[in-house]
Structure formats: structure tokens, C-alpha cells
mmCIF file of C-alpha atoms in Angstrom:
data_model
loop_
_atom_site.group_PDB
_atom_site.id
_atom_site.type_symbol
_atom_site.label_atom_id
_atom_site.label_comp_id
_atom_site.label_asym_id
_atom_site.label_seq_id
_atom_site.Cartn_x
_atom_site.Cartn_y
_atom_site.Cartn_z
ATOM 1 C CA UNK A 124 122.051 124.393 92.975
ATOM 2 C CA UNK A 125 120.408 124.293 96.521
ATOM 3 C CA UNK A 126 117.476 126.225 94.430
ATOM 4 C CA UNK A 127 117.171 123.585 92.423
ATOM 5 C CA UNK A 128 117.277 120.890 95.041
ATOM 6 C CA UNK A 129 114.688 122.137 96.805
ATOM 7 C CA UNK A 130 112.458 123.007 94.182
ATOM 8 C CA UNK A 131 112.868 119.277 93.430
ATOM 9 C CA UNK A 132 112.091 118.543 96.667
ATOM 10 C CA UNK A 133 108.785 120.324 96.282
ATOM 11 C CA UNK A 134 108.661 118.608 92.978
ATOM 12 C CA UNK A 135 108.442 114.845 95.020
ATOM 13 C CA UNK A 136 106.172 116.203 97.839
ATOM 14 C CA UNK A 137 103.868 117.283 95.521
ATOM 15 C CA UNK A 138 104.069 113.832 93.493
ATOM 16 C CA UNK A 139 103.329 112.074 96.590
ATOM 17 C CA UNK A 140 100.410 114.055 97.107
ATOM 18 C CA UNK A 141 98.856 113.676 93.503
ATOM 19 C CA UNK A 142 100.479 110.058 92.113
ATOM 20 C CA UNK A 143 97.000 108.791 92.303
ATOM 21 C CA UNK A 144 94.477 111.865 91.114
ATOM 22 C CA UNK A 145 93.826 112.451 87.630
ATOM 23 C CA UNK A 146 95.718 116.200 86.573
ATOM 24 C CA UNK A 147 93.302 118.705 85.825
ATOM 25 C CA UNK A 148 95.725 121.020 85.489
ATOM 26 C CA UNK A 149 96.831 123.621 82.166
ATOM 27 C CA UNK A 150 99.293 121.553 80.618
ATOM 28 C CA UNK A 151 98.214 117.722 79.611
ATOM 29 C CA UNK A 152 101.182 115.314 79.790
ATOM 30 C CA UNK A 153 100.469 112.523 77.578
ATOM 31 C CA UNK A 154 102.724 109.537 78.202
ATOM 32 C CA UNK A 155 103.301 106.082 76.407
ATOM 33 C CA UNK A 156 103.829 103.245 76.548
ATOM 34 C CA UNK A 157 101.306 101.935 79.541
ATOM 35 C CA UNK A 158 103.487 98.888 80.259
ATOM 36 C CA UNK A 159 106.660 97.249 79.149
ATOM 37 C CA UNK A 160 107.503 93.663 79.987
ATOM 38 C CA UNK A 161 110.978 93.241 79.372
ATOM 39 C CA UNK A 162 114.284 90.792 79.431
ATOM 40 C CA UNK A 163 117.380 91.786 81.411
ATOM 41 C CA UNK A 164 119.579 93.969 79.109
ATOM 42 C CA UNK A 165 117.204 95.350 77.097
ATOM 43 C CA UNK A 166 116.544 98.879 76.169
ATOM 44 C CA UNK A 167 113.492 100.534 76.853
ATOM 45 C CA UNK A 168 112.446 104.134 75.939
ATOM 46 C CA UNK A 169 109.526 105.904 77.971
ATOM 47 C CA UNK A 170 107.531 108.817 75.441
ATOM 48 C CA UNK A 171 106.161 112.038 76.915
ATOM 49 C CA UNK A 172 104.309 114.756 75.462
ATOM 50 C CA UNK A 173 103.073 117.672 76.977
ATOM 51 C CA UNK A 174 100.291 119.877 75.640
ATOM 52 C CA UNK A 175 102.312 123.176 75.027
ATOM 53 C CA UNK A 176 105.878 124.479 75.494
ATOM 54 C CA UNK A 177 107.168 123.683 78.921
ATOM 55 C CA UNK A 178 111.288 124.542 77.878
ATOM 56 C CA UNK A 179 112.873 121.559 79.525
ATOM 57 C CA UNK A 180 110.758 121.079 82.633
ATOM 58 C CA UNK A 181 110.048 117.739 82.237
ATOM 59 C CA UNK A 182 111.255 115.326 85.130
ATOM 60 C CA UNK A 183 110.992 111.104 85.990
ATOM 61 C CA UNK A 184 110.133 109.684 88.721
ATOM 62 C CA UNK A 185 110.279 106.139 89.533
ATOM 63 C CA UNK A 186 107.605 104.304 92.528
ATOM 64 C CA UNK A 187 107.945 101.384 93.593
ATOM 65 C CA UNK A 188 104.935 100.384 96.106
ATOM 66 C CA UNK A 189 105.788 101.091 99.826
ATOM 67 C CA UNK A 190 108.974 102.734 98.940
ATOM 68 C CA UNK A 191 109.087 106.671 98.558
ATOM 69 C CA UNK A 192 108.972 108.417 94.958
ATOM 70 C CA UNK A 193 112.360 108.468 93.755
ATOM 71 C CA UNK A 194 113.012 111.523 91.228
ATOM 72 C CA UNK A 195 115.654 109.996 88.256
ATOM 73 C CA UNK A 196 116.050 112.973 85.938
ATOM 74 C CA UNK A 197 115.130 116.738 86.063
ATOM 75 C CA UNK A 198 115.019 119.222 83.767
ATOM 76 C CA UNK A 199 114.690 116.635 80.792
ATOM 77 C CA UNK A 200 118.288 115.525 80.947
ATOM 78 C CA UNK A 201 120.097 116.027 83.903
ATOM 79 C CA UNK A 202 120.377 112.543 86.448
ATOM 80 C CA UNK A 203 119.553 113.493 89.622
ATOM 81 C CA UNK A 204 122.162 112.327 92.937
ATOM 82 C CA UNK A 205 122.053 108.913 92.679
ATOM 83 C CA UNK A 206 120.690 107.685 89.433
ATOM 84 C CA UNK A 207 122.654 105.403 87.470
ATOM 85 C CA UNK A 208 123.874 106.460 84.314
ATOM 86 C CA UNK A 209 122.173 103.886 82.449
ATOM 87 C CA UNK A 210 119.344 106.343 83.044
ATOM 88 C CA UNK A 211 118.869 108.927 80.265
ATOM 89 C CA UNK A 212 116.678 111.533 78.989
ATOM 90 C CA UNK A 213 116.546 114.022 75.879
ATOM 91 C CA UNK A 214 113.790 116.267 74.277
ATOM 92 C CA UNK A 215 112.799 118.407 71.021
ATOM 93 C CA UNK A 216 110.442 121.007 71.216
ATOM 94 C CA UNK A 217 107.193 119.415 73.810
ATOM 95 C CA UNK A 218 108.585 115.966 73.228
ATOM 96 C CA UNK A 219 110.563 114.225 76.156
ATOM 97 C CA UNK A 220 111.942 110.917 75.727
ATOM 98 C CA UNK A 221 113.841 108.344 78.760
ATOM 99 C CA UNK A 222 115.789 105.780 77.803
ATOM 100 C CA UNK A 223 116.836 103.107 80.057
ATOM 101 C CA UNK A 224 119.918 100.943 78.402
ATOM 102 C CA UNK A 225 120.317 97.782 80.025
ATOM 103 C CA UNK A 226 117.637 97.173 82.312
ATOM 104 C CA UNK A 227 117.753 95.343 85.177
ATOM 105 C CA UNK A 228 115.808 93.336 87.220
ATOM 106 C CA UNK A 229 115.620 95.883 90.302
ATOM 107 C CA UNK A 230 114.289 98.272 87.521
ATOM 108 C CA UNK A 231 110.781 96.697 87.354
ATOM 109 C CA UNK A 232 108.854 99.490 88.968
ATOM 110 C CA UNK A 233 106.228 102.329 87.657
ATOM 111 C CA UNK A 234 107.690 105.521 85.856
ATOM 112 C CA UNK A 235 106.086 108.966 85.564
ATOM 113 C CA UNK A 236 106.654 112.074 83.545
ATOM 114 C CA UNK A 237 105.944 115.264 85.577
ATOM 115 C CA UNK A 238 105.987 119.013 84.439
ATOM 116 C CA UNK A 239 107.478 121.455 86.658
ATOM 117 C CA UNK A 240 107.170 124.626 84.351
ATOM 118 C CA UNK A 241 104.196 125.907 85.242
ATOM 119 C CA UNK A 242 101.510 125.038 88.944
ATOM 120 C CA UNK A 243 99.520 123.358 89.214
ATOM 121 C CA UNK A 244 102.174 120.441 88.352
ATOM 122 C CA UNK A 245 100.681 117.558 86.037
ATOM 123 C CA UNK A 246 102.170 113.887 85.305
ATOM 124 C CA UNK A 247 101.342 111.743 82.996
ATOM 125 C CA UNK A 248 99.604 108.506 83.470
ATOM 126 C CA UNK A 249 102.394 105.682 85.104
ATOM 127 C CA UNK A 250 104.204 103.535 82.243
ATOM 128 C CA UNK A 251 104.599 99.732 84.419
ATOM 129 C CA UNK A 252 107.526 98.137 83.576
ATOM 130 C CA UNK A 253 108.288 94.678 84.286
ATOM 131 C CA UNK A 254 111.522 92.825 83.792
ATOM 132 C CA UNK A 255 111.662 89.056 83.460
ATOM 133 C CA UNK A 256 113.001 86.947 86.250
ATOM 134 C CA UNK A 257 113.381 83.738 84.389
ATOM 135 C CA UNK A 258 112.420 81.380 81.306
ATOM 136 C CA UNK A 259 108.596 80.757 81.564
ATOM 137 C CA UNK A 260 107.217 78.344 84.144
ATOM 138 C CA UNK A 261 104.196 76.014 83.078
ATOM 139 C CA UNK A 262 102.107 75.652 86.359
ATOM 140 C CA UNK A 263 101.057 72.622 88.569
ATOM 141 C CA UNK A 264 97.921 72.407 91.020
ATOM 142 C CA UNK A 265 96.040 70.471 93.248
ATOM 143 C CA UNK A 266 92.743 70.313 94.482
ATOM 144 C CA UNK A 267 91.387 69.960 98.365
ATOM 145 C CA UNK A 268 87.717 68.979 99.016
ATOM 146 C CA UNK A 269 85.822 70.426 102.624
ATOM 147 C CA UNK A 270 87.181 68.663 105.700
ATOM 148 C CA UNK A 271 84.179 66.701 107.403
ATOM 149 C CA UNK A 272 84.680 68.646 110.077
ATOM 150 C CA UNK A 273 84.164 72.003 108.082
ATOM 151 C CA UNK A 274 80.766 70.418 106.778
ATOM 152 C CA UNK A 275 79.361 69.930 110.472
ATOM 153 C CA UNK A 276 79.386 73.499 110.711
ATOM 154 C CA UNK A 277 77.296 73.841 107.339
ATOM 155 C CA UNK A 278 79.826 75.731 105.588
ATOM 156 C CA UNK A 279 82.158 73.852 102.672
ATOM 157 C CA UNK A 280 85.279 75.541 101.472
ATOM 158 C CA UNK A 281 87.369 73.827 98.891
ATOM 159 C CA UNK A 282 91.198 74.889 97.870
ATOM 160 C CA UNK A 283 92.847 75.438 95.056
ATOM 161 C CA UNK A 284 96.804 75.172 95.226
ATOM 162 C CA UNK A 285 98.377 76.785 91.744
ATOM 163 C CA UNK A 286 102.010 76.704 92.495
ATOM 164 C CA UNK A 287 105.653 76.388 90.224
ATOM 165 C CA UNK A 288 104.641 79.338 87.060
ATOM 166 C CA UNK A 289 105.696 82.125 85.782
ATOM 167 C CA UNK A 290 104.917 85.513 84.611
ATOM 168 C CA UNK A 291 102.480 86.042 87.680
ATOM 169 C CA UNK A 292 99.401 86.704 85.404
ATOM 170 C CA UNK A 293 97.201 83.462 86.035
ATOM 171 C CA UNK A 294 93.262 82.798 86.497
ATOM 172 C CA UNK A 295 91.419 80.469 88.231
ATOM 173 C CA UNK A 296 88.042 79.763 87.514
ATOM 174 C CA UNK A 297 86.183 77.284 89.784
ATOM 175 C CA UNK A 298 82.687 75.096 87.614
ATOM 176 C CA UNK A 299 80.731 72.611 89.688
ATOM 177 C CA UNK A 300 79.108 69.862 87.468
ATOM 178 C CA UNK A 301 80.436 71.716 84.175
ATOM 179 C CA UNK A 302 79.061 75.155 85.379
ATOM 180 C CA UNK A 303 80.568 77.995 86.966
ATOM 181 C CA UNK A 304 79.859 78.540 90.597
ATOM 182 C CA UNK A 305 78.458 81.813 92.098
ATOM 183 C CA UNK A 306 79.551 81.312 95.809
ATOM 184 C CA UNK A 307 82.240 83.017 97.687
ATOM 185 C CA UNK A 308 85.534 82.748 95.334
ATOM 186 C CA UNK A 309 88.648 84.276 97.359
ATOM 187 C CA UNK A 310 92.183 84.185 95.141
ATOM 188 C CA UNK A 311 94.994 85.428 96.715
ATOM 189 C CA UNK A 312 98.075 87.389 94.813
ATOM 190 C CA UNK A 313 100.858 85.741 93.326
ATOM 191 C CA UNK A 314 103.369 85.219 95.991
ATOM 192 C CA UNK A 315 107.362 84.597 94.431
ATOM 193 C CA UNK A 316 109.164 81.163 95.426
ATOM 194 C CA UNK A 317 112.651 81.732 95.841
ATOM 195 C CA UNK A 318 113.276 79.864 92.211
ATOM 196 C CA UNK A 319 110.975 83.339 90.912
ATOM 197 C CA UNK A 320 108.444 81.502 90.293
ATOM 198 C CA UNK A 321 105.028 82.296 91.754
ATOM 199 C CA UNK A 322 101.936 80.323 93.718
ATOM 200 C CA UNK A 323 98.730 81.388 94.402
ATOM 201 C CA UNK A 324 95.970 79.831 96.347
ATOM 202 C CA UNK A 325 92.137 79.631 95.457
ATOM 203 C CA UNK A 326 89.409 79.271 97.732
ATOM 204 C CA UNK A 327 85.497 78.244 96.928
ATOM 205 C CA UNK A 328 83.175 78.761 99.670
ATOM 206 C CA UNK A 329 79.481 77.100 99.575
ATOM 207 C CA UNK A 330 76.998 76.389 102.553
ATOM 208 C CA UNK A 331 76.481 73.123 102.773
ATOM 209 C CA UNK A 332 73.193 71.941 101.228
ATOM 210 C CA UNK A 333 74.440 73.837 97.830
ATOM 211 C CA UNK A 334 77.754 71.702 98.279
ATOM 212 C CA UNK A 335 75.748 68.706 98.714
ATOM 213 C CA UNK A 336 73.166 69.786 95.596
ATOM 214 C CA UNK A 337 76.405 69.199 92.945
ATOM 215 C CA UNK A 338 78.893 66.309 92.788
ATOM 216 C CA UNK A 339 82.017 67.419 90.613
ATOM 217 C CA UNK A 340 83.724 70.134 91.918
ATOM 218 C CA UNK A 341 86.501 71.748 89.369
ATOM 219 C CA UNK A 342 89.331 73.962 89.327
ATOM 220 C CA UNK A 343 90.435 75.828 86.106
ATOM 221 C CA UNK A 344 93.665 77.194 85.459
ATOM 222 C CA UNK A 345 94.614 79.598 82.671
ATOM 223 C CA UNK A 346 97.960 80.559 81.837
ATOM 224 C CA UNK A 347 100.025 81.867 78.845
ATOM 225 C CA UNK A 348 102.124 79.136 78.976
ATOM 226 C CA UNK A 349 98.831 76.276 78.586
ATOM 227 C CA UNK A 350 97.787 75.790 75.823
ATOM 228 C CA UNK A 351 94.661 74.566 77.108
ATOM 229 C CA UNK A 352 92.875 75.127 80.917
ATOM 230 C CA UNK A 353 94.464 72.573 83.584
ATOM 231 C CA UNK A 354 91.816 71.450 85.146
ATOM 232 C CA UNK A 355 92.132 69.758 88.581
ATOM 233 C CA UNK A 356 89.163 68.265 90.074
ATOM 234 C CA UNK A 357 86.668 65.650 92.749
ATOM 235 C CA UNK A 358 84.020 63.880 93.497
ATOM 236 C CA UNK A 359 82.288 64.681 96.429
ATOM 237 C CA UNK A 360 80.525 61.553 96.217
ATOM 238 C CA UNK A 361 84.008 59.583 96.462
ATOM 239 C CA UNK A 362 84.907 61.783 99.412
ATOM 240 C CA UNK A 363 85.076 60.067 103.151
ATOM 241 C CA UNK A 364 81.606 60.679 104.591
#
């Protein structure tokens, strides 16, 4: 057993080392499905394939970022220390299949498939899986012209405030006088409200003269639960001069 443990071991180090490099190595490990977006509860099922017969040497690993690689199962089957038994994994022949039954919400992570049969070790590209928080979340925003102060320094920066939605995915798009703008467009990441819904802010940056060279400024939102953009916008001719 303390073989195995530290091979294991060996098995994570080398992970760590090679999560983010494509494998060159002898034996391919194909693995499906990219991503899973999922409720609470339900059952998910991660496919791997390698290219010839590696016996039972197929392992999981879950990474979650800034947290170290976690190994789940080794040896196709067997849950490593620690892994809950809704966890599971089985194989025929080069075919390795993980089940998770009853996901939860602290499962939403990424999930490879490694071979440990034969060096140099080879995983298969990450299957994301992301469990749902809550019902979806239509979002609100507001718009924020330059402060007259900003535009003394010839510089004009609007904001964009999408807040109250959910999944995360969202675009922004900013369009000045119907047309998109070219200048300096800075979105942050989705930050989560303590509700799990998510807000994001949008910046536009434009010296001044090009500011001054359009009049309606507009910012577009896109998200699956719109049916159409929501559009938030100003005059910068109505704006205090």
C-alpha cells in the first residue's frame, strides 16, 4: 500500500508539472465531454479513452484554481483517502468511465483522466464542470458618463455597471452613435453577490476630442436570459458642461 501511495504521489507531482502542456507522450488519452453545466443532484459521467491497453491505470484528478490537484480515483476504480463515495469509476478493455451521482455544488471544478501505466504519463484534455447555484437571473445595468474633471485631463472613461444575473457568461459591447467603438474597452470577470448572482463592470476609455467627435454613447448587454440586447445609454450633449 505505501507503494502505491507514493507512486500516487508521483502521479500528482507530475500532474502539477504537466496540467497545462499538451501530452506528447505514447499513449493518447482522449476524454469527453469538454464541459458539463449541471443542477444539484444530478448525475454526470466523465468518458476516457486511451489509445492502447493500459490494464487499469487510469486515475482522476480534480483542480480547482489555486487549490492543489486532488487525485479522486486510481487504478480505474479504487477512491482514493478522502473521496466521497458518490465518486465512482469502472472500465472495459481501454475504456474508463467516472460517474459522479449527486453532484454538488462544491463539485464544480475541472476533472482529468491520467494514465499511469506506462512514462511518460499523459492526461486527457480537462472536462469543466459547472453546477448551478440558482434559478436564472435576468440582469440590470447602468450607465456613467466621464466626470468633468476626468475630461480636463483629455482622457474620457465611461462605466458600465452589469449587476443582479446569472450563469456568469455575459457580454458587453460598447457603440457610440450606432457604431462600435475601437478605444480602450476593459471588462472585468464576473464577481458572485452573496444571493449567487454575479456583476461585472465595463469600462470605455477615449481621449477627449474622439469623446467630443460622437454624442450617444451606448452600452450593450447580452445574456441567455434576454431575449434581446439591454441597452443602457447618454447623451453627452445633455451632460453638465
Amino acid at each position: 500500500m505505501k507503494n502505491i501511495i507514493t507512486m500516487l504521489q508521483i502521479y500528482l507531482v507530475w500532474l502539477t508539472l504537466s496540467l497545462f502542456e499538451k501530452s506528447s507522450g505514447q499513449i493518447v488519452i482522449t476524454q469527453t465531454p469538454a464541459s458539463l453545466h449541471v443542477n444539484p443532484g444530478d448525475r454526470v459521467t466523465i468518458q476516457c479513452k486511451a489509445s492502447s491497453s493500459i490494464s487499469n491505470y487510469m486515475h482522476l484528478y480534480q483542480f480547482i484554481p489555486g487549490q492543489k490537484p486532488k487525485l479522486l480515483i486510481y487504478r480505474a476504480t479504487s477512491r482514493f483517502e478522502g473521496t466521497p463515495d458518490r465518486f465512482s469509476g469502472s472500465y472495459s478493455g481501454t475504456d474508463f468511465t467516472f460517474t459522479i451521482s449527486g453532484v454538488r455544488p462544491e463539485d464544480a471544478a475541472e476533472y482529468y483522466c491520467g494514465q499511469g501505466y506506462s512514462t511518460p504519463f499523459t492526461f486527457g484534455a480537462p472536462t469543466k464542470l459547472m453546477v448551478k447555484q440558482r434559478d436564472d437571473a435576468a440582469p440590470s445595468a447602468s450607465i456613467f458618463p466621464p466626470s468633468q474633471e476626468q475630461l480636463k485631463t483629455n482622457s474620457a472613461t465611461m462605466v458600465c455597471l452589469v449587476t443582479g444575473f446569472y450563469p456568469s457568461d455575459l457580454n458587453v459591447a460598447w457603440k457610440a452613435d450606432g457604431k462600435a467603438v475601437t478605444g480602450d474597452v476593459q471588462t472585468s470577470s464576473a464577481a458572485s453577490e452573496a444571493d449567487k448572482t454575479y456583476k461585472l463592470s465595463s469600462t470605455l476609455t477615449l481621449s477627449r476630442d474622439e469623446y467630443n467627435s460622437h454624442d450617444t454613447y451606448d452600452c450593450e448587454v447580452t445574456h441567455k436570459t434576454l431575449t434581446k440586447p439591454l441597452v443602457k445609454s447618454f447623451r453627452r450633449s445633455e451632460c453638465p458642461s
